[in-house]
Coordinates of C-alpha atoms in Angstrom, one line a residue:
Chain G
X131 CA 6.9 -17.9 7.3
X132 CA 7.5 -19.9 10.3
X133 CA 9.8 -21.0 13.0
X134 CA 11.0 -24.6 12.4
X135 CA 11.6 -26.9 15.3
X136 CA 13.4 -30.2 14.9
X137 CA 12.8 -32.4 17.9
X138 CA 14.8 -35.6 18.6
X139 CA 15.2 -36.2 14.9
X140 CA 16.9 -39.4 13.8
X141 CA 17.1 -41.0 10.4
X142 CA 18.4 -44.2 9.0
X143 CA 18.2 -45.5 5.5
X144 CA 18.2 -49.1 6.6
X145 CA 15.5 -50.9 8.5
X146 CA 16.2 -52.0 12.0
X147 CA 19.2 -49.7 12.4
X148 CA 22.1 -50.2 14.8
X149 CA 23.5 -47.1 16.4
X150 CA 26.1 -46.8 13.6
X151 CA 23.5 -47.0 10.8
X152 CA 22.0 -43.6 11.5
X153 CA 22.7 -41.0 8.9
X154 CA 21.3 -38.5 11.4
X155 CA 22.0 -39.2 15.0
X156 CA 19.5 -37.2 17.0
X157 CA 19.1 -33.6 16.0
X158 CA 17.4 -31.0 18.2
X159 CA 17.4 -27.6 16.7
X160 CA 15.2 -24.5 16.2
X161 CA 15.5 -22.5 13.1
X162 CA 14.2 -19.0 13.8
X163 CA 11.8 -17.3 11.6
X164 CA 13.5 -15.2 8.9
X165 CA 17.0 -16.4 9.6
X166 CA 19.7 -17.1 7.0
X167 CA 21.2 -20.4 7.9
X168 CA 24.0 -22.4 6.4
X169 CA 24.3 -26.1 6.9
X170 CA 27.9 -26.9 6.4
X171 CA 29.7 -30.2 6.4
X172 CA 31.6 -32.7 4.3
X173 CA 29.9 -35.0 1.8
X174 CA 28.0 -37.8 3.6
X175 CA 27.7 -35.9 6.9
X176 CA 23.9 -36.0 6.7
X177 CA 23.2 -32.4 5.7
X178 CA 21.2 -33.4 2.6
X179 CA 19.3 -36.0 4.6
X180 CA 18.3 -33.3 7.1
X181 CA 17.3 -31.0 4.3
X182 CA 15.1 -33.6 2.7
X183 CA 13.5 -34.3 6.0
X184 CA 12.6 -30.7 6.5
X185 CA 11.2 -30.4 3.0
X186 CA 9.2 -33.7 3.4
X187 CA 10.9 -35.6 0.7
X188 CA 12.0 -38.0 3.3
X189 CA 10.2 -39.4 6.4
X190 CA 12.4 -39.4 9.5
X191 CA 12.8 -42.7 11.3
X192 CA 12.2 -41.0 14.6
X193 CA 11.4 -37.5 15.9
X194 CA 9.0 -34.7 14.9
X195 CA 9.2 -31.5 12.8
X196 CA 7.1 -28.5 13.8
X197 CA 6.4 -25.5 11.7
X198 CA 5.6 -22.9 14.3
X199 CA 3.4 -25.1 16.6
X200 CA 2.0 -27.4 13.8
X201 CA 3.4 -30.9 13.5
X202 CA 4.2 -31.4 9.8
X203 CA 6.1 -34.7 10.2
X204 CA 3.5 -36.6 8.2
X205 CA 2.7 -34.0 5.6
X206 CA 3.9 -34.3 2.0
X207 CA 6.2 -31.6 0.5
X208 CA 3.4 -29.8 -1.4
X209 CA 1.4 -29.3 1.8
X210 CA 4.3 -27.9 3.8
X211 CA 4.7 -24.7 1.8
X212 CA 8.4 -25.0 1.5
X213 CA 10.6 -24.3 -1.5
X214 CA 13.8 -26.1 -2.4
X215 CA 16.5 -25.4 -4.9
X216 CA 18.5 -28.3 -6.0
X217 CA 22.2 -28.9 -6.9
X218 CA 21.4 -29.1 -10.6
X219 CA 18.9 -26.5 -11.9
X220 CA 15.5 -28.0 -12.3
X221 CA 13.5 -26.3 -15.0
X222 CA 10.6 -27.4 -17.2
X223 CA 12.3 -27.5 -20.6
X224 CA 9.3 -27.1 -22.8
X225 CA 7.9 -24.1 -21.0
X226 CA 8.8 -20.5 -21.3
X227 CA 10.5 -18.7 -18.3
X228 CA 7.2 -17.1 -17.5
X229 CA 5.4 -20.4 -17.4
X230 CA 8.1 -21.9 -15.3
X231 CA 7.8 -19.2 -12.7
X232 CA 4.0 -19.4 -12.8
X233 CA 3.9 -23.2 -12.5
X234 CA 3.8 -23.5 -8.7
X235 CA 1.1 -20.8 -8.5
X236 CA -1.0 -22.3 -11.3
X237 CA -0.8 -25.7 -9.7
X238 CA -2.3 -24.2 -6.6
X239 CA -5.1 -22.7 -8.5
X240 CA -4.2 -19.0 -8.1
X241 CA -6.1 -16.7 -10.4
X242 CA -4.2 -15.6 -13.5
X243 CA -3.9 -11.9 -12.5
X244 CA -2.3 -12.8 -9.1
X245 CA 0.1 -15.1 -11.0
X246 CA 1.0 -12.3 -13.4
X247 CA 1.7 -9.9 -10.6
X248 CA 3.8 -12.3 -8.6
X249 CA 5.8 -13.6 -11.6
X250 CA 6.5 -10.0 -12.8
X251 CA 7.7 -9.0 -9.3
X252 CA 10.0 -12.1 -8.9
X253 CA 11.4 -11.7 -12.4
X254 CA 12.3 -8.2 -11.6
X255 CA 14.0 -9.2 -8.4
X256 CA 16.0 -11.9 -10.2
X257 CA 16.7 -9.6 -13.1
X258 CA 15.3 -12.0 -15.7
X259 CA 12.4 -9.8 -17.0
X260 CA 13.9 -9.7 -20.4
X261 CA 13.9 -13.5 -20.7
X262 CA 10.3 -14.1 -19.6
X263 CA 9.2 -15.1 -23.1
X264 CA 12.2 -17.3 -24.0
X265 CA 12.0 -21.1 -23.6
X266 CA 13.7 -22.1 -20.4
X267 CA 15.7 -24.8 -22.2
X268 CA 17.8 -22.2 -23.9
X269 CA 19.1 -20.5 -20.8
X270 CA 22.6 -20.6 -19.4
X271 CA 23.1 -22.7 -16.2
X272 CA 23.2 -19.7 -13.9
X273 CA 20.0 -18.3 -15.3
X274 CA 18.4 -21.7 -15.0
X275 CA 19.4 -21.8 -11.4
X276 CA 17.9 -18.4 -11.0
X277 CA 14.6 -19.7 -12.4
X278 CA 14.7 -22.6 -10.0
X279 CA 15.1 -20.1 -7.1
X280 CA 12.4 -18.0 -8.6
X281 CA 9.9 -20.9 -8.5
X282 CA 10.6 -21.2 -4.8
X283 CA 10.2 -17.5 -4.1
X284 CA 7.2 -16.9 -6.3
X285 CA 4.8 -18.3 -3.7
X286 CA 4.0 -15.7 -1.1
X287 CA 3.4 -18.2 1.6
X288 CA 6.6 -20.2 1.7
X289 CA 7.7 -21.2 5.2
X290 CA 11.3 -21.8 4.3
X291 CA 13.5 -21.8 1.2
X292 CA 16.1 -24.5 1.1
X293 CA 19.2 -24.5 -1.1
X294 CA 21.0 -27.8 -1.7
X295 CA 24.4 -26.8 -2.9
X296 CA 22.9 -24.6 -5.5
X297 CA 26.1 -23.2 -7.0
X298 CA 27.7 -26.5 -7.9
X299 CA 27.3 -26.2 -11.6
X300 CA 27.8 -22.5 -11.8
X301 CA 30.9 -21.0 -13.4
X302 CA 33.2 -19.5 -10.7
X303 CA 33.0 -16.0 -11.9
X304 CA 29.2 -16.1 -11.7
X305 CA 29.2 -17.8 -8.3
X306 CA 29.8 -14.7 -6.2
X307 CA 27.2 -12.8 -8.3
X308 CA 24.5 -15.3 -7.5
X309 CA 25.7 -15.5 -3.9
X310 CA 25.3 -11.8 -3.3
X311 CA 21.9 -12.0 -5.2
X312 CA 20.8 -14.6 -2.7
X313 CA 21.9 -12.5 0.2
X314 CA 20.0 -9.6 -1.3
X315 CA 16.9 -11.7 -1.8
X316 CA 17.0 -12.8 1.8
X317 CA 17.0 -9.2 2.9
X318 CA 14.0 -8.4 0.6
X319 CA 11.7 -11.4 1.2
X320 CA 12.7 -12.1 4.8
X321 CA 11.9 -15.8 4.5
X322 CA 13.8 -18.4 6.5
X323 CA 16.5 -19.7 4.3
X324 CA 18.6 -22.8 4.8
X325 CA 21.7 -23.2 2.6
X326 CA 23.4 -26.5 2.4
X327 CA 27.0 -26.6 1.2
X328 CA 30.4 -28.1 1.8
X329 CA 32.0 -24.9 0.7
X330 CA 33.0 -22.8 3.7
X331 CA 33.2 -19.6 1.8
X332 CA 29.6 -20.0 0.5
X333 CA 28.4 -20.8 4.0
X334 CA 30.2 -18.0 5.8
X335 CA 29.2 -15.3 3.3
X336 CA 25.6 -16.3 3.1
X337 CA 24.6 -17.1 6.6
X338 CA 24.0 -15.3 9.9
X339 CA 24.2 -18.6 11.6
X340 CA 26.3 -21.6 10.4
X341 CA 25.4 -25.1 11.5
X342 CA 28.3 -27.4 11.1
X343 CA 27.6 -31.1 10.8
X344 CA 29.8 -34.2 10.8
X345 CA 28.9 -37.8 10.9
X346 CA 25.2 -37.2 11.4
X347 CA 25.5 -34.8 14.4
X348 CA 25.5 -31.1 14.7
X349 CA 29.0 -30.2 15.9
X350 CA 28.6 -26.5 16.3
X351 CA 26.1 -23.7 15.7
X352 CA 27.4 -20.2 15.5
X353 CA 28.1 -17.1 13.6
X354 CA 31.0 -17.3 11.1
X355 CA 33.2 -15.4 13.6
X356 CA 32.4 -17.9 16.4
X357 CA 33.3 -20.8 14.2
X358 CA 36.6 -19.3 13.3
X359 CA 37.5 -17.9 16.6
X360 CA 36.3 -20.6 19.0
X361 CA 35.7 -24.0 17.2
X362 CA 33.8 -26.2 19.6
X363 CA 35.3 -29.3 18.1
X364 CA 38.6 -30.1 16.3
X365 CA 36.5 -31.0 13.2
X366 CA 35.2 -27.4 13.0
X367 CA 38.7 -26.1 13.5
X368 CA 40.0 -28.3 10.7
X369 CA 37.1 -27.8 8.3
X370 CA 36.8 -24.1 8.6
X371 CA 39.8 -21.9 7.7
X372 CA 42.3 -22.4 5.0
X373 CA 44.5 -24.0 6.0
X374 CA 42.6 -25.4 9.0
X375 CA 43.5 -25.2 12.6
X376 CA 46.7 -27.0 13.8
X377 CA 45.6 -29.9 15.9
X378 CA 48.6 -31.1 18.0
X379 CA 48.9 -34.2 20.1
X380 CA 49.2 -33.1 23.8
X381 CA 50.1 -34.5 27.1
X382 CA 48.3 -33.6 30.3
X383 CA 50.5 -33.2 33.3
X384 CA 50.2 -31.2 36.5
X385 CA 47.1 -29.5 35.3
X386 CA 48.8 -28.1 32.2
X387 CA 49.2 -29.2 28.6
X388 CA 52.5 -30.2 27.0
X389 CA 53.5 -30.4 23.4
X390 CA 56.8 -32.2 22.5
X391 CA 57.8 -31.9 26.1
X392 CA 57.2 -28.2 26.5
X393 CA 54.4 -26.6 28.4
X394 CA 51.9 -24.8 26.3
X395 CA 50.0 -21.9 27.9
X396 CA 46.2 -22.2 27.3
X397 CA 43.5 -19.6 27.1
X398 CA 42.1 -20.7 30.4
X399 CA 41.3 -23.5 32.8
X400 CA 40.5 -27.0 31.7
X401 CA 36.9 -27.7 32.5
X402 CA 36.4 -31.2 31.2
X403 CA 38.0 -34.6 31.5
X404 CA 38.8 -37.0 28.7
X405 CA 41.5 -39.3 27.4
X406 CA 42.6 -38.0 24.0
X407 CA 44.2 -34.6 24.5
X408 CA 44.9 -32.2 21.6
X409 CA 46.0 -28.6 21.4
X410 CA 44.2 -26.5 18.8
X411 CA 45.6 -23.3 17.5
X412 CA 45.0 -21.6 14.2
X413 CA 47.9 -20.9 11.9
X414 CA 46.9 -17.2 12.0
X415 CA 47.9 -17.2 15.7
X416 CA 51.2 -19.0 15.3
X417 CA 54.1 -16.6 14.9
X418 CA 57.9 -16.8 14.7
X419 CA 59.8 -15.8 17.9
X420 CA 63.3 -15.6 19.2
X421 CA 62.8 -18.4 21.6
X422 CA 60.3 -21.1 22.4
X423 CA 59.2 -24.2 20.6
X424 CA 61.8 -25.4 18.1
X425 CA 60.7 -26.4 14.6
X426 CA 62.2 -27.0 11.2
X427 CA 60.7 -25.2 8.2
X428 CA 59.6 -27.7 5.6
X429 CA 57.7 -25.5 3.1
X430 CA 57.1 -21.8 2.5
X431 CA 54.3 -20.5 0.3
X432 CA 53.9 -16.9 -0.5
X433 CA 50.1 -16.2 -0.5
X434 CA 50.4 -12.6 -1.5
X435 CA 49.2 -10.7 1.6
X436 CA 50.9 -13.1 3.9
X437 CA 53.2 -16.1 4.0
X438 CA 52.2 -19.6 4.9
X439 CA 55.1 -21.5 6.6
X440 CA 54.8 -25.2 7.2
X441 CA 57.1 -26.5 9.9
X442 CA 57.8 -29.7 11.7
X443 CA 58.0 -29.8 15.5
X444 CA 59.0 -33.2 16.7
X445 CA 56.9 -35.5 14.4
X446 CA 54.0 -33.0 14.1
X447 CA 53.3 -30.6 11.3
X448 CA 52.6 -27.1 12.5
X449 CA 51.4 -24.4 10.0
X450 CA 51.9 -20.7 10.6
X451 CA 50.7 -17.7 8.7
X452 CA 53.1 -14.8 9.1
X453 CA 53.8 -11.3 7.8
X454 CA 57.1 -9.9 6.8
X455 CA 60.2 -11.9 5.9
X456 CA 59.9 -15.6 5.2
X457 CA 62.4 -18.0 6.7
X458 CA 64.3 -20.3 4.4
X459 CA 63.4 -23.9 3.9
X460 CA 65.3 -26.2 6.3
X461 CA 65.9 -23.4 8.8
X462 CA 65.2 -24.0 12.4
X463 CA 62.8 -21.4 13.9
X464 CA 61.0 -20.9 17.2
X465 CA 57.2 -20.9 17.3
X466 CA 55.0 -18.8 19.6
X467 CA 51.3 -19.6 20.1
X468 CA 49.0 -16.6 21.0
X469 CA 47.8 -17.6 24.4
X470 CA 44.1 -16.5 24.2
X471 CA 43.8 -18.4 20.9
X472 CA 45.3 -21.7 22.1
X473 CA 42.9 -24.3 23.4
X474 CA 42.8 -27.8 24.6
X475 CA 40.5 -30.4 23.1
X476 CA 39.6 -33.6 24.9
X477 CA 38.3 -36.4 22.7
X478 CA 37.7 -33.8 20.0
X479 CA 35.6 -31.4 22.0
X480 CA 36.7 -28.0 23.4
X481 CA 37.8 -28.4 27.0
X482 CA 39.1 -25.0 28.0
X483 CA 37.2 -22.0 29.2
X484 CA 38.1 -18.5 28.0
X485 CA 39.3 -16.3 30.9
X486 CA 36.9 -13.5 31.5
X487 CA 38.9 -10.3 31.1
X488 CA 38.3 -8.1 34.1
Chain P
X1007 CA 47.4 -19.9 -38.4
X1008 CA 45.2 -22.7 -39.6
X1009 CA 46.9 -25.7 -41.0
X1010 CA 44.9 -27.9 -43.3
X1011 CA 45.6 -31.6 -43.1
X1012 CA 43.6 -33.7 -45.6
X1013 CA 45.2 -37.0 -44.4
X1014 CA 42.2 -37.7 -42.3
X1015 CA 40.2 -38.6 -45.4
X1016 CA 42.3 -41.7 -45.9
X1017 CA 41.0 -43.1 -42.6
X1018 CA 37.4 -42.7 -43.9
X1019 CA 38.3 -44.6 -47.1
X1020 CA 37.7 -48.2 -45.7
X1021 CA 34.2 -47.2 -44.6
X1022 CA 33.5 -45.7 -48.0
X1023 CA 34.5 -48.9 -49.7
X1024 CA 32.3 -50.9 -47.3
X1025 CA 29.4 -48.6 -47.9
X1026 CA 30.0 -48.7 -51.6
X1027 CA 29.8 -52.4 -51.8
X1028 CA 26.9 -53.0 -49.4
X1029 CA 24.7 -50.1 -50.4
X1030 CA 25.7 -48.0 -53.3
X1031 CA 26.6 -50.7 -55.8
X1032 CA 23.5 -52.8 -55.2
X1033 CA 21.4 -49.6 -55.3
X1034 CA 22.9 -48.6 -58.6
X1035 CA 22.3 -52.0 -60.0
X1036 CA 18.6 -51.6 -59.1
X1037 CA 18.7 -48.1 -60.8
X1038 CA 20.1 -49.8 -63.8
X1039 CA 17.4 -52.4 -64.0
X1040 CA 14.7 -49.9 -63.4
X1041 CA 15.3 -48.2 -66.7
X1042 CA 15.6 -51.3 -68.9
X1043 CA 13.6 -54.2 -70.2
X1044 CA 14.9 -57.7 -70.5
X1045 CA 13.6 -60.9 -72.1
X1046 CA 16.2 -63.1 -70.5
X1047 CA 19.5 -64.2 -72.1
X1048 CA 21.1 -61.2 -70.4
X1049 CA 19.9 -58.9 -73.1
X1050 CA 18.7 -55.5 -72.0
X1051 CA 16.7 -52.8 -73.9
X1052 CA 16.4 -49.2 -72.8
X1053 CA 13.0 -48.4 -71.3
X1054 CA 13.4 -44.9 -69.9
X1055 CA 11.0 -44.0 -67.1
X1056 CA 8.3 -46.3 -68.4
X1057 CA 8.3 -48.7 -65.5
X1058 CA 8.0 -45.9 -63.0
X1059 CA 5.0 -44.5 -64.9
X1060 CA 3.5 -48.0 -65.0
X1061 CA 4.0 -48.6 -61.3
X1062 CA 2.8 -45.2 -60.2
X1063 CA -0.4 -45.7 -62.2
X1064 CA -0.9 -49.3 -61.2
X1065 CA -3.9 -50.0 -59.0
X1066 CA -2.2 -53.0 -57.6
X1067 CA 0.6 -50.8 -56.3
X1068 CA -1.8 -48.2 -54.9
X1069 CA -3.6 -51.0 -53.0
X1070 CA -0.5 -52.5 -51.5
X1071 CA 0.9 -49.1 -50.6
X1072 CA -2.4 -48.3 -48.9
X1073 CA -2.3 -51.6 -47.0
X1074 CA 1.3 -50.8 -46.0
X1075 CA 0.4 -47.4 -44.6
X1076 CA -2.6 -48.8 -42.8
X1077 CA -0.4 -51.5 -41.2
X1078 CA 2.3 -49.1 -40.1
X1079 CA -0.2 -46.6 -38.8
X1080 CA -2.0 -49.2 -36.8
X1081 CA 1.0 -50.6 -35.2
X1082 CA 2.5 -47.2 -34.4
X1083 CA -0.8 -46.0 -32.8
X1084 CA -0.8 -49.1 -30.6
X1085 CA 2.8 -49.6 -29.9
X1086 CA 3.9 -46.1 -29.0
X1087 CA 1.3 -45.3 -26.2
X1088 CA 1.4 -48.9 -25.0
X1089 CA 5.2 -48.8 -24.9
X1090 CA 5.2 -45.5 -22.9
X1091 CA 2.6 -46.9 -20.5
X1092 CA 4.5 -50.0 -19.8
X1093 CA 7.8 -48.1 -19.4
X1094 CA 6.1 -45.8 -16.9
X1095 CA 4.7 -48.8 -15.0
X1096 CA 8.1 -50.6 -14.8
X1097 CA 10.0 -50.3 -11.5
X1098 CA 12.9 -47.9 -11.5
X1099 CA 15.1 -49.7 -8.9
X1100 CA 15.3 -52.9 -7.0
X1101 CA 15.1 -56.6 -7.6
X1102 CA 12.4 -56.5 -10.3
X1103 CA 14.3 -54.2 -12.7
X1104 CA 16.5 -56.9 -14.3
X1105 CA 13.6 -59.4 -14.4
X1106 CA 11.3 -56.9 -16.2
X1107 CA 14.1 -55.9 -18.6
X1108 CA 14.8 -59.5 -19.6
X1109 CA 11.1 -60.3 -20.0
X1110 CA 10.7 -57.2 -22.1
X1111 CA 13.7 -58.1 -24.3
X1112 CA 12.6 -61.7 -24.9
X1113 CA 10.2 -61.2 -27.8
X1114 CA 12.8 -59.2 -29.7
X1115 CA 15.3 -62.1 -29.5
X1116 CA 13.1 -64.4 -31.4
X1117 CA 13.9 -64.7 -35.2
X1118 CA 11.2 -63.1 -37.4
X1119 CA 10.2 -66.3 -39.3
X1120 CA 9.8 -68.1 -36.0
X1121 CA 7.5 -65.3 -34.8
X1122 CA 5.5 -65.8 -37.9
X1123 CA 5.2 -69.5 -37.5
X1124 CA 4.4 -69.2 -33.8
X1125 CA 1.5 -66.9 -34.4
X1126 CA 0.4 -68.9 -37.4
X1127 CA 0.1 -72.1 -35.3
X1128 CA -1.2 -70.2 -32.3
X1129 CA -4.2 -68.8 -34.1
X1130 CA -5.1 -71.7 -36.4
X1131 CA -8.6 -73.0 -35.6
X1132 CA -8.6 -76.4 -33.8
X1133 CA -4.8 -76.7 -33.7
X1134 CA -3.7 -73.4 -32.1
X1135 CA -4.3 -72.5 -28.5
X1136 CA -5.9 -69.2 -29.3
X1137 CA -7.7 -70.5 -32.4
X1138 CA -9.2 -73.3 -30.4
X1139 CA -10.2 -71.0 -27.6
X1140 CA -11.9 -68.5 -29.8
X1141 CA -13.6 -70.9 -32.1
X1142 CA -14.5 -73.9 -29.9
X1143 CA -14.7 -72.4 -26.4
X1144 CA -16.1 -68.9 -27.1
X1145 CA -17.8 -69.8 -30.4
X1146 CA -16.3 -66.8 -32.3
X1147 CA -15.6 -67.7 -35.9
X1148 CA -11.9 -66.7 -36.2
X1149 CA -9.9 -68.1 -39.2
X1150 CA -7.2 -65.9 -40.7
X1151 CA -6.9 -68.2 -43.7
X1152 CA -10.5 -67.2 -44.7
X1153 CA -11.3 -63.9 -43.0
X1154 CA -9.3 -60.8 -44.0
X1155 CA -10.3 -59.1 -40.7
X1156 CA -8.9 -62.0 -38.7
X1157 CA -5.8 -62.0 -40.8
X1158 CA -5.3 -58.2 -40.2
X1159 CA -5.9 -58.5 -36.4
X1160 CA -3.4 -61.4 -36.2
X1161 CA -0.6 -59.6 -38.0
X1162 CA -1.1 -56.4 -36.0
X1163 CA -1.3 -58.2 -32.7
X1164 CA 1.8 -60.2 -33.7
X1165 CA 3.8 -57.1 -34.5
X1166 CA 2.6 -55.4 -31.3
X1167 CA 3.7 -58.5 -29.4
X1168 CA 7.1 -58.6 -31.2
X1169 CA 8.1 -55.0 -31.1
X1170 CA 6.4 -53.0 -28.3
X1171 CA 9.4 -54.0 -26.2
X1172 CA 11.6 -51.8 -28.3
X1173 CA 9.5 -48.8 -27.5
X1174 CA 9.4 -49.8 -23.9
X1175 CA 13.1 -50.3 -23.5
X1176 CA 14.0 -47.0 -25.2
X1177 CA 11.4 -45.1 -23.2
X1178 CA 12.6 -46.7 -20.0
X1179 CA 16.1 -45.7 -20.8
X1180 CA 14.8 -42.1 -21.2
X1181 CA 12.9 -42.3 -17.9
X1182 CA 15.7 -43.6 -15.7
X1183 CA 17.9 -40.8 -16.9
X1184 CA 15.7 -38.2 -15.3
X1185 CA 17.4 -37.1 -12.0
X1186 CA 15.3 -37.5 -8.8
X1187 CA 15.5 -33.8 -8.3
X1188 CA 13.0 -33.3 -11.1
X1189 CA 10.4 -35.4 -9.3
X1190 CA 11.2 -33.8 -6.0
X1191 CA 10.9 -30.3 -7.4
X1192 CA 7.6 -31.2 -9.1
X1193 CA 6.3 -32.5 -5.8
X1194 CA 7.3 -29.2 -4.1
X1195 CA 5.7 -27.2 -6.9
X1196 CA 2.5 -29.1 -6.3
X1197 CA 2.4 -30.7 -9.8
X1198 CA -0.2 -33.4 -10.5
X1199 CA 0.9 -36.8 -12.0
X1200 CA -0.4 -35.7 -15.3
X1201 CA 1.7 -32.6 -15.2
X1202 CA 4.8 -34.6 -14.2
X1203 CA 4.2 -36.8 -17.2
X1204 CA 3.5 -33.8 -19.6
X1205 CA 6.2 -31.5 -18.5
X1206 CA 9.0 -33.7 -17.2
X1207 CA 8.7 -37.3 -18.4
X1208 CA 7.5 -36.7 -21.9
X1209 CA 10.0 -33.9 -22.8
X1210 CA 12.9 -36.0 -21.4
X1211 CA 11.7 -39.0 -23.4
X1212 CA 11.3 -37.0 -26.6
X1213 CA 14.7 -37.9 -28.1
X1214 CA 14.5 -41.6 -27.5
X1215 CA 10.8 -41.6 -28.5
X1216 CA 11.8 -40.0 -31.8
X1217 CA 14.3 -42.7 -32.4
X1218 CA 11.8 -45.4 -31.3
X1219 CA 9.1 -44.1 -33.7
X1220 CA 11.6 -43.8 -36.5
X1221 CA 12.9 -47.3 -36.1
X1222 CA 9.4 -48.7 -35.8
X1223 CA 8.2 -46.8 -38.8
X1224 CA 11.1 -48.0 -41.0
X1225 CA 10.9 -51.6 -39.7
X1226 CA 7.2 -51.9 -40.1
X1227 CA 7.1 -50.2 -43.4
X1228 CA 9.7 -52.7 -44.8
X1229 CA 8.3 -55.7 -42.9
X1230 CA 8.3 -58.9 -44.9
X1231 CA 9.2 -62.2 -43.1
X1232 CA 6.5 -62.2 -40.4
X1233 CA 3.4 -61.5 -42.5
X1234 CA 4.8 -63.7 -45.3
X1235 CA 5.1 -66.7 -43.0
X1236 CA 1.9 -65.9 -41.2
X1237 CA -0.6 -65.2 -44.0
X1238 CA 1.5 -65.2 -47.2
X1239 CA -0.4 -62.0 -48.1
X1240 CA -3.8 -63.7 -48.0
X1241 CA -6.5 -64.5 -47.8
X1242 CA -6.6 -63.3 -51.4
X1243 CA -4.5 -60.1 -51.5
X1244 CA -6.0 -58.7 -48.3
X1245 CA -2.7 -58.7 -46.3
X1246 CA -0.3 -58.3 -49.3
X1247 CA 1.9 -55.5 -48.0
X1248 CA 4.3 -53.6 -50.3
X1249 CA 7.3 -55.8 -49.6
X1250 CA 5.3 -59.0 -50.3
X1251 CA 4.0 -57.6 -53.5
X1252 CA 7.5 -56.6 -54.5
X1253 CA 8.9 -60.1 -54.0
X1254 CA 6.0 -61.5 -56.0
X1255 CA 6.8 -59.3 -58.9
X1256 CA 10.6 -59.7 -58.7
X1257 CA 10.9 -63.4 -58.0
X1258 CA 7.5 -64.8 -58.7
X1259 CA 7.0 -63.2 -62.1
X1260 CA 10.7 -62.3 -62.7
X1261 CA 9.8 -58.8 -63.9
X1262 CA 13.1 -57.2 -63.1
X1263 CA 12.3 -53.8 -64.5
X1264 CA 9.0 -53.1 -62.8
X1265 CA 10.3 -54.6 -59.6
X1266 CA 13.4 -52.4 -59.6
X1267 CA 11.3 -49.3 -60.3
X1268 CA 9.0 -50.3 -57.5
X1269 CA 11.9 -50.8 -55.1
X1270 CA 13.2 -47.3 -55.8
X1271 CA 9.8 -45.8 -55.3
X1272 CA 9.4 -47.8 -52.1
X1273 CA 12.8 -46.6 -50.9
X1274 CA 12.0 -43.0 -51.8
X1275 CA 8.8 -43.1 -49.8
X1276 CA 10.5 -44.6 -46.7
X1277 CA 13.3 -42.0 -46.9
X1278 CA 10.9 -39.1 -47.4
X1279 CA 8.6 -40.0 -44.5
X1280 CA 11.6 -40.7 -42.2
X1281 CA 13.1 -37.3 -43.1
X1282 CA 9.8 -35.5 -42.7
X1283 CA 9.2 -37.0 -39.3
X1284 CA 12.7 -36.4 -38.1
X1285 CA 12.7 -32.8 -39.3
X1286 CA 9.4 -32.1 -37.6
X1287 CA 10.4 -33.7 -34.4
X1288 CA 13.7 -31.9 -34.1
X1289 CA 12.6 -28.6 -35.5
X1290 CA 11.4 -27.5 -32.1
X1291 CA 14.9 -27.7 -30.5
X1292 CA 16.6 -25.5 -32.9
X1293 CA 14.3 -22.5 -32.5

């Protein structure tokens, strides 16, 4: 187990890269020992690249990787003591489940009694003890994926276990089961775990800390609550939440923000400058009021516990999640934004400061 | 409720007719010949299983069958490992992939009788490049028209040259279908190259390899044109394979009955070995 430090990491898949060619555009980050992290972002944001660099399958173009204080940048995967679980379960078809789990240990020349003890313990943890003698080829996809995880966890000295979208091929009803299994495993083995996914539910349920990436940079690092409550970038607001945050074009005048000609009260003072101004407010904090911003209802969807109302204010779509009676389609309503959840973004980045309540 | 619709059978009918005319009818004709004796004039006499008995007891048949098995065994034992080795050595991506594939496919595109003639001329002493080199430069006496060993070496090398590509291409197809994640996982698991081959590449190649071996077995067991053009079965009878012998009996001596009986035995052996091999190779998966 180890703390993992990424220092000034950059990677490009083409030789002689221009600034735009970098799949990773300078990453500085420390993964604390024993943490459960999720690396969240859309396809092509560089999250798999980052993962492969940590595991050693890829050499970064620039920058260093340290496990504790040891520089491992030039070490091959086998020497780094890491484990990785891939999108599609990787199992050795011709071997039994037992031999599959024993494989990483036997390759490292561990004596057979140590192998037996470890495999038995891991099999019990993963609840696959009854399958140990069957051939791995005959397992269901979720069990195969369990075996893949088991091969990572079986070594007692792993620094970090990495998951690269491990639930992609798993049936929906088994997904949450495996997910909670993973969470439980993390609590038992206490290894650092990094979970790569583009699925926010997976990321938010698994991780203590979520790292959101977009276009090769880390956009925000925080707890699931942080990401939901205070997105540091409009991308995070948009990407996390369902539906995502309303991002409304704004005008800056007299030190305040205006949307379709009306002043919008913000959570606090504007602390940055920039050219492109946008107001961000989550649908959860938009409510219907007796007066205020006028909007026309374009769509109403009953989601069970609450109602999703889509409206149009000026030329901009504004979504609201409300309780109680739904307005009719085509009706004109007034919208109210909760002030402490209404923020200004300049050039995409958060530009307001929350007022300290005293 | 289950509705049964038998109309689908009509759509299979054209295929049935096709199969009947190109396989069943000729085969039945052969069956017909195999139980009769003829002295020409289209007159036939019932012979029963006499020809089969005669063939199965004939030393000439045993000898050519033995040569046939030896030939097939030799080429399989060379072509399969060689084919796997070449497929493993071929690049998986990049500029050289199409180049390698075309080079590999070239020998298979050459007509069989041309292959026979090529190797015939190639190995002839004095005239052929290889023959000249061996005899006049290295001083090794190598003449397949006189030496059975030289004749055997030539037909085996010729077949290896002609058909290893098939094994290579099929194995290569199996290899490129292995996702990168397998190699990456193996690296992380600390597997050696041998273990990667043994536990990842070989199992993934198994299906295509089964097909490759099956095709090579059937083709080499029924081979005719190449050895016929190359050695004509000689010197003496030393390279007379089963098919060459069969043609000698059927067309050379015009013994229709024995030739028909021999064809059926030949066919039965090919079918049986193929079935046996296929069953053994696929048995594992069904367990």
